[in-house]
Amino acid sequence: MNHHFPLPQGGELLLRRYPRSAQHGLQAWEAADEYLINELQNHGWDTDAPLLIVNDAFGALTLALHHHKPISMTDSRISELALAANAQDNQLEPAGQSLTSLAPWTEQAPGLVLMKLPRTNAMLEYQLAYLSQIMGPETLFIAAAKAKDIHSSTLKLFERYIGDTRTSLAWKKARLVFSKRDVNKPASELPLPLSWPLEGTDFSIYNHANVFSRANLDIGARFMLQHLPSQRTGNIVDLGCGNGVLGLMALVQNPEATVTFVDESYMAIASAELTVSHNLPSNTARARFVVNNCLDGAAVNSAELILCNPPFHQQQAITDHIAWQMFVDAKRALSPDGELWVVANRHLDYHIKLKRLFGNQTVVASNHKFVIFKAIKTS
Ligand code: SAM
């Protein structure tokens, strides 16, 4: 596995994915990152104005341009941790600052904006609207992605929110997008979170742009809701909470319990907070919201029940290492006799993992597509 990211001025960076335990033969950057960094050699920009880097997955762009003190904006706690870990490996002080995807911009217009395309058009629209508010006519703006992920609909969004847009030739199956802020276009309002009614209830579920299953109820979550434990006490964790739909109903069905909502996405946690505060305003004291990589640092014996609809990809790569990390962390955080409930597609082998880790697992329910497993922390 190549961990050496070549720099155009010579030299290289040592770059690894995060968490460190889960490289899975995957590189911490892609051709689009290299293309972007190399292309910059052909452009000048106002280096006295801030440099903004958006959606840098593991820190390749931010560290390659470290000497310009970039501001790195991301929705992902894992990306922030990856950047910090890779900075340390390269003996680079974190020179710039980090901004979460919902943070306001308080600087002058950036001289340069570099963006890796986000996974969904909803997030792209949100970020382009944001950029339309902060970019000036002199801002150099270059986005990059795999060529297959840049469609004419993608370019139309750049035209709509920013202005004139053109693309580069493809290089190693990556492509660049150049867009110039048209000052005759008014800045766009940030898109509001989507909300949709939760079937069988009077509740609405709130979803910021980057949230999983943003426009409707995930079918795995629907199955879990049909079997959600009730009348429990202590602390319930909604691990990988997304919009907070499982934790919301856990609050309703377990009026004596507290619920901790955990996700690595800042927009997910903000969405879960909206979901709870709009639907259960008098129960917010029973809810906690934590941006975290799985249950990093969670105390032993800090949860009686953990509910989990695990993710199955990281930065487009299909992987089960996050699910595995969630199960390991869950086992550590649970109190004796505490339970981990996992909903998963039938074809995944989570029952084997749970059995290996907890020494037990039972099937709570199953249908043609999903299974809910329960594993108990025995002393
Ligand atoms: N619980 C929601 C539901 O059932 O609709 C969302 C489930 S979705 C399959 C998985 C969630 O895990 C996503 O919201 C994702 O952001 C989150 N996630 C991914 N990696 C994570 C990590 N390392 N730590 C915490 N959450 C993570």
Short mmCIF file of N, CA, C and O in Angstrom, two decimals, residues 46-134:
data_model
loop_
_atom_site.label_atom_id
_atom_site.label_comp_id
_atom_site.label_asym_id
_atom_site.label_seq_id
_atom_site.Cartn_x
_atom_site.Cartn_y
_atom_site.Cartn_z
N ASP A 46 -4.62 35.20 -4.73
CA ASP A 46 -4.26 36.17 -3.70
C ASP A 46 -3.91 35.41 -2.41
O ASP A 46 -4.79 34.98 -1.67
N THR A 47 -2.61 35.27 -2.17
CA THR A 47 -2.19 34.46 -1.02
C THR A 47 -2.32 35.22 0.30
O THR A 47 -2.12 34.64 1.36
N ASP A 48 -2.67 36.51 0.24
CA ASP A 48 -2.93 37.22 1.49
C ASP A 48 -4.34 36.93 1.99
O ASP A 48 -4.66 37.15 3.16
N ALA A 49 -5.20 36.49 1.07
CA ALA A 49 -6.58 36.16 1.47
C ALA A 49 -6.61 34.69 1.91
O ALA A 49 -5.73 33.91 1.55
N PRO A 50 -7.63 34.31 2.71
CA PRO A 50 -7.64 32.94 3.23
C PRO A 50 -7.73 31.87 2.13
O PRO A 50 -8.29 32.11 1.07
N LEU A 51 -7.16 30.71 2.44
CA LEU A 51 -7.29 29.53 1.58
C LEU A 51 -8.25 28.57 2.26
O LEU A 51 -8.04 28.17 3.42
N LEU A 52 -9.31 28.23 1.57
CA LEU A 52 -10.34 27.34 2.14
C LEU A 52 -10.32 26.01 1.41
O LEU A 52 -10.36 25.97 0.17
N ILE A 53 -10.26 24.93 2.17
CA ILE A 53 -10.29 23.58 1.59
C ILE A 53 -11.52 22.86 2.12
O ILE A 53 -11.73 22.79 3.34
N VAL A 54 -12.34 22.35 1.21
CA VAL A 54 -13.63 21.78 1.61
C VAL A 54 -13.64 20.27 1.32
O VAL A 54 -13.29 19.85 0.23
N ASN A 55 -14.01 19.49 2.30
CA ASN A 55 -14.19 18.03 2.17
C ASN A 55 -12.89 17.27 1.92
O ASN A 55 -12.85 16.31 1.14
N ASP A 56 -11.82 17.67 2.59
CA ASP A 56 -10.55 16.95 2.47
C ASP A 56 -10.65 15.70 3.35
O ASP A 56 -10.69 15.81 4.57
N ALA A 57 -10.67 14.52 2.73
CA ALA A 57 -11.04 13.32 3.48
C ALA A 57 -10.04 12.94 4.57
O ALA A 57 -10.42 12.69 5.71
N PHE A 58 -8.76 12.87 4.22
CA PHE A 58 -7.77 12.42 5.21
C PHE A 58 -6.61 13.41 5.35
O PHE A 58 -5.57 13.06 5.91
N GLY A 59 -6.78 14.60 4.80
CA GLY A 59 -5.79 15.65 5.04
C GLY A 59 -4.78 15.88 3.91
O GLY A 59 -3.89 16.72 4.05
N ALA A 60 -4.90 15.17 2.78
CA ALA A 60 -3.90 15.29 1.71
C ALA A 60 -3.75 16.74 1.24
O ALA A 60 -2.63 17.28 1.16
N LEU A 61 -4.86 17.40 0.95
CA LEU A 61 -4.79 18.76 0.40
C LEU A 61 -4.33 19.75 1.46
O LEU A 61 -3.47 20.61 1.21
N THR A 62 -4.90 19.63 2.64
CA THR A 62 -4.59 20.58 3.71
C THR A 62 -3.11 20.50 4.08
O THR A 62 -2.45 21.53 4.30
N LEU A 63 -2.57 19.30 4.13
CA LEU A 63 -1.16 19.16 4.51
C LEU A 63 -0.23 19.53 3.37
O LEU A 63 0.84 20.11 3.60
N ALA A 64 -0.65 19.24 2.12
CA ALA A 64 0.20 19.63 0.98
C ALA A 64 0.33 21.15 0.89
O ALA A 64 1.34 21.66 0.43
N LEU A 65 -0.71 21.86 1.36
CA LEU A 65 -0.69 23.33 1.28
C LEU A 65 -0.52 23.96 2.66
O LEU A 65 -0.89 25.12 2.90
N HIS A 66 0.04 23.17 3.55
CA HIS A 66 0.19 23.56 4.94
C HIS A 66 0.81 24.94 5.11
O HIS A 66 0.42 25.73 5.97
N HIS A 67 1.79 25.25 4.24
CA HIS A 67 2.52 26.53 4.37
C HIS A 67 1.60 27.73 4.11
O HIS A 67 1.95 28.85 4.45
N HIS A 68 0.43 27.51 3.49
CA HIS A 68 -0.51 28.63 3.28
C HIS A 68 -1.51 28.76 4.42
O HIS A 68 -2.48 29.52 4.32
N LYS A 69 -1.35 27.98 5.48
CA LYS A 69 -2.27 28.00 6.63
C LYS A 69 -3.74 27.85 6.21
O LYS A 69 -4.57 28.74 6.47
N PRO A 70 -4.07 26.77 5.53
CA PRO A 70 -5.43 26.63 5.03
C PRO A 70 -6.47 26.47 6.14
O PRO A 70 -6.15 26.01 7.24
N ILE A 71 -7.70 26.86 5.82
CA ILE A 71 -8.84 26.58 6.70
C ILE A 71 -9.51 25.35 6.11
O ILE A 71 -9.86 25.32 4.93
N SER A 72 -9.66 24.30 6.91
CA SER A 72 -10.21 23.06 6.39
C SER A 72 -11.64 22.91 6.88
O SER A 72 -11.89 22.92 8.08
N MET A 73 -12.57 22.81 5.95
CA MET A 73 -13.99 22.70 6.32
C MET A 73 -14.51 21.31 6.00
O MET A 73 -14.38 20.83 4.87
N THR A 74 -15.06 20.65 6.99
CA THR A 74 -15.54 19.28 6.78
C THR A 74 -16.75 19.01 7.66
O THR A 74 -16.93 19.64 8.70
N ASP A 75 -17.55 18.03 7.24
CA ASP A 75 -18.68 17.59 8.07
C ASP A 75 -18.29 16.38 8.91
O ASP A 75 -19.10 15.87 9.66
N SER A 76 -17.05 15.92 8.75
CA SER A 76 -16.70 14.62 9.30
C SER A 76 -15.69 14.72 10.44
O SER A 76 -14.60 15.26 10.28
N ARG A 77 -16.05 14.14 11.56
CA ARG A 77 -15.11 14.09 12.69
C ARG A 77 -13.92 13.20 12.32
O ARG A 77 -12.78 13.48 12.71
N ILE A 78 -14.18 12.15 11.54
CA ILE A 78 -13.09 11.25 11.15
C ILE A 78 -12.07 12.02 10.30
O ILE A 78 -10.86 11.85 10.47
N SER A 79 -12.55 12.88 9.41
CA SER A 79 -11.61 13.67 8.60
C SER A 79 -10.78 14.59 9.48
O SER A 79 -9.58 14.77 9.25
N GLU A 80 -11.41 15.19 10.49
CA GLU A 80 -10.64 16.05 11.40
C GLU A 80 -9.56 15.24 12.13
O GLU A 80 -8.42 15.69 12.28
N LEU A 81 -9.93 14.04 12.57
CA LEU A 81 -8.97 13.21 13.30
C LEU A 81 -7.86 12.74 12.36
O LEU A 81 -6.69 12.66 12.75
N ALA A 82 -8.23 12.42 11.12
CA ALA A 82 -7.23 11.98 10.13
C ALA A 82 -6.24 13.10 9.87
O ALA A 82 -5.02 12.88 9.82
N LEU A 83 -6.74 14.31 9.72
CA LEU A 83 -5.87 15.45 9.47
C LEU A 83 -4.89 15.64 10.64
O LEU A 83 -3.68 15.80 10.43
N ALA A 84 -5.41 15.57 11.85
CA ALA A 84 -4.54 15.77 13.02
C ALA A 84 -3.48 14.66 13.09
O ALA A 84 -2.29 14.94 13.34
N ALA A 85 -3.88 13.42 12.85
CA ALA A 85 -2.94 12.30 12.96
C ALA A 85 -1.89 12.39 11.85
O ALA A 85 -0.69 12.17 12.09
N ASN A 86 -2.31 12.72 10.64
CA ASN A 86 -1.35 12.80 9.53
C ASN A 86 -0.42 14.01 9.69
O ASN A 86 0.75 13.95 9.32
N ALA A 87 -0.95 15.11 10.25
CA ALA A 87 -0.10 16.28 10.52
C ALA A 87 1.02 15.87 11.47
O ALA A 87 2.20 16.17 11.25
N GLN A 88 0.64 15.13 12.49
CA GLN A 88 1.63 14.72 13.49
C GLN A 88 2.68 13.80 12.86
O GLN A 88 3.88 13.97 13.09
N ASP A 89 2.24 12.86 12.03
CA ASP A 89 3.19 11.94 11.39
C ASP A 89 4.19 12.67 10.52
O ASP A 89 5.29 12.17 10.26
N ASN A 90 3.79 13.82 10.00
CA ASN A 90 4.69 14.59 9.13
C ASN A 90 5.36 15.74 9.86
O ASN A 90 5.90 16.66 9.24
N GLN A 91 5.27 15.70 11.20
CA GLN A 91 5.83 16.75 12.06
C GLN A 91 5.37 18.15 11.62
O GLN A 91 6.13 19.11 11.60
N LEU A 92 4.09 18.25 11.25
CA LEU A 92 3.54 19.55 10.88
C LEU A 92 2.61 19.99 12.00
O LEU A 92 1.74 19.22 12.41
N GLU A 93 2.78 21.19 12.46
CA GLU A 93 1.83 21.74 13.44
C GLU A 93 0.54 21.98 12.70
O GLU A 93 0.57 22.40 11.53
N PRO A 94 -0.63 21.75 13.30
CA PRO A 94 -1.87 22.14 12.64
C PRO A 94 -1.91 23.67 12.53
O PRO A 94 -2.24 24.36 13.48
N ALA A 95 -1.45 24.20 11.36
CA ALA A 95 -1.23 25.63 11.23
C ALA A 95 -2.52 26.41 11.01
O ALA A 95 -2.69 27.50 11.53
N GLY A 96 -3.43 25.86 10.24
CA GLY A 96 -4.66 26.59 9.92
C GLY A 96 -5.73 26.28 10.94
O GLY A 96 -5.46 25.86 12.05
N GLN A 97 -6.99 26.49 10.55
CA GLN A 97 -8.06 26.12 11.47
C GLN A 97 -9.02 25.16 10.81
O GLN A 97 -8.99 24.96 9.61
N SER A 98 -9.86 24.60 11.65
CA SER A 98 -10.85 23.64 11.17
C SER A 98 -12.22 24.26 11.33
O SER A 98 -12.50 24.89 12.35
N LEU A 99 -13.06 24.12 10.33
CA LEU A 99 -14.43 24.63 10.43
C LEU A 99 -15.37 23.48 10.16
O LEU A 99 -15.17 22.73 9.20
N THR A 100 -16.40 23.33 10.95
CA THR A 100 -17.38 22.29 10.65
C THR A 100 -18.30 22.81 9.55
O THR A 100 -18.38 24.01 9.29
N SER A 101 -19.03 21.87 8.93
CA SER A 101 -19.83 22.22 7.75
C SER A 101 -20.94 23.23 8.06
O SER A 101 -21.48 23.82 7.14
N LEU A 102 -21.28 23.40 9.34
CA LEU A 102 -22.37 24.34 9.65
C LEU A 102 -21.85 25.64 10.25
O LEU A 102 -22.62 26.52 10.62
N ALA A 103 -20.53 25.75 10.34
CA ALA A 103 -19.97 26.94 10.99
C ALA A 103 -20.04 28.16 10.07
O ALA A 103 -19.86 28.02 8.85
N PRO A 104 -20.31 29.33 10.61
CA PRO A 104 -20.34 30.53 9.77
C PRO A 104 -18.92 30.94 9.36
O PRO A 104 -17.95 30.61 10.03
N TRP A 105 -18.84 31.66 8.27
CA TRP A 105 -17.55 32.18 7.78
C TRP A 105 -17.37 33.58 8.35
O TRP A 105 -18.25 34.43 8.20
N THR A 106 -16.22 33.81 8.99
CA THR A 106 -16.04 35.12 9.62
C THR A 106 -14.86 35.88 9.02
O THR A 106 -14.48 36.94 9.51
N GLU A 107 -14.25 35.31 7.98
CA GLU A 107 -13.06 35.92 7.38
C GLU A 107 -13.46 36.77 6.17
O GLU A 107 -14.59 36.75 5.72
N GLN A 108 -12.44 37.43 5.58
CA GLN A 108 -12.66 38.10 4.30
C GLN A 108 -12.83 37.02 3.20
O GLN A 108 -12.62 35.83 3.46
N ALA A 109 -13.20 37.43 1.99
CA ALA A 109 -13.40 36.45 0.90
C ALA A 109 -12.12 35.65 0.68
O ALA A 109 -11.02 36.21 0.70
N PRO A 110 -12.24 34.33 0.49
CA PRO A 110 -11.03 33.55 0.28
C PRO A 110 -10.35 33.88 -1.05
O PRO A 110 -11.01 34.23 -2.03
N GLY A 111 -9.01 33.74 -1.07
CA GLY A 111 -8.28 33.91 -2.32
C GLY A 111 -8.39 32.64 -3.17
O GLY A 111 -8.39 32.70 -4.39
N LEU A 112 -8.46 31.50 -2.47
CA LEU A 112 -8.51 30.21 -3.17
C LEU A 112 -9.45 29.28 -2.41
O LEU A 112 -9.40 29.20 -1.18
N VAL A 113 -10.32 28.61 -3.17
CA VAL A 113 -11.16 27.55 -2.58
C VAL A 113 -10.90 26.27 -3.35
O VAL A 113 -11.00 26.24 -4.58
N LEU A 114 -10.52 25.22 -2.62
CA LEU A 114 -10.37 23.90 -3.23
C LEU A 114 -11.42 22.99 -2.64
O LEU A 114 -11.61 22.97 -1.41
N MET A 115 -12.10 22.25 -3.49
CA MET A 115 -13.18 21.40 -2.98
C MET A 115 -13.10 20.00 -3.57
O MET A 115 -12.92 19.85 -4.77
N LYS A 116 -13.21 18.99 -2.71
CA LYS A 116 -13.48 17.65 -3.22
C LYS A 116 -15.00 17.53 -3.24
O LYS A 116 -15.66 17.88 -2.26
N LEU A 117 -15.53 17.02 -4.35
CA LEU A 117 -17.00 16.95 -4.44
C LEU A 117 -17.54 16.07 -3.32
O LEU A 117 -17.01 14.99 -3.07
N PRO A 118 -18.60 16.52 -2.66
CA PRO A 118 -19.21 15.67 -1.64
C PRO A 118 -19.98 14.53 -2.30
O PRO A 118 -20.18 14.53 -3.51
N ARG A 119 -20.43 13.58 -1.50
CA ARG A 119 -21.06 12.38 -2.05
C ARG A 119 -22.43 12.65 -2.69
O ARG A 119 -22.83 11.98 -3.61
N THR A 120 -23.17 13.63 -2.17
CA THR A 120 -24.53 13.82 -2.68
C THR A 120 -24.70 15.23 -3.26
O THR A 120 -24.01 16.17 -2.85
N ASN A 121 -25.64 15.34 -4.18
CA ASN A 121 -25.95 16.65 -4.74
C ASN A 121 -26.55 17.58 -3.69
O ASN A 121 -26.38 18.79 -3.76
N ALA A 122 -27.26 17.00 -2.71
CA ALA A 122 -27.85 17.84 -1.66
C ALA A 122 -26.74 18.57 -0.91
O ALA A 122 -26.83 19.77 -0.65
N MET A 123 -25.68 17.84 -0.58
CA MET A 123 -24.56 18.46 0.14
C MET A 123 -23.83 19.44 -0.78
O MET A 123 -23.42 20.52 -0.35
N LEU A 124 -23.69 19.08 -2.06
CA LEU A 124 -23.03 19.99 -3.00
C LEU A 124 -23.82 21.30 -3.08
O LEU A 124 -23.23 22.39 -3.03
N GLU A 125 -25.13 21.20 -3.16
CA GLU A 125 -25.94 22.44 -3.22
C GLU A 125 -25.73 23.28 -1.97
O GLU A 125 -25.61 24.50 -2.04
N TYR A 126 -25.73 22.60 -0.83
CA TYR A 126 -25.54 23.34 0.43
C TYR A 126 -24.18 24.06 0.40
O TYR A 126 -24.08 25.25 0.70
N GLN A 127 -23.15 23.33 -0.01
CA GLN A 127 -21.81 23.93 0.04
C GLN A 127 -21.63 25.02 -1.02
O GLN A 127 -20.95 26.02 -0.79
N LEU A 128 -22.27 24.83 -2.19
CA LEU A 128 -22.16 25.88 -3.22
C LEU A 128 -22.91 27.13 -2.77
O LEU A 128 -22.45 28.26 -3.01
N ALA A 129 -24.05 26.94 -2.12
CA ALA A 129 -24.79 28.10 -1.61
C ALA A 129 -23.92 28.84 -0.59
O ALA A 129 -23.82 30.08 -0.59
N TYR A 130 -23.27 28.07 0.27
CA TYR A 130 -22.37 28.65 1.28
C TYR A 130 -21.25 29.44 0.59
O TYR A 130 -20.97 30.59 0.94
N LEU A 131 -20.65 28.81 -0.42
CA LEU A 131 -19.54 29.48 -1.12
C LEU A 131 -20.02 30.72 -1.86
O LEU A 131 -19.29 31.72 -1.95
N SER A 132 -21.26 30.68 -2.37
CA SER A 132 -21.77 31.85 -3.08
C SER A 132 -21.83 33.07 -2.14
O SER A 132 -21.76 34.20 -2.59
N GLN A 133 -21.96 32.78 -0.84
CA GLN A 133 -22.03 33.89 0.12
C GLN A 133 -20.66 34.45 0.49
O GLN A 133 -20.56 35.57 0.95
N ILE A 134 -19.62 33.64 0.31
CA ILE A 134 -18.31 34.09 0.85
C ILE A 134 -17.27 34.37 -0.23
O ILE A 134 -16.28 35.03 0.04
#
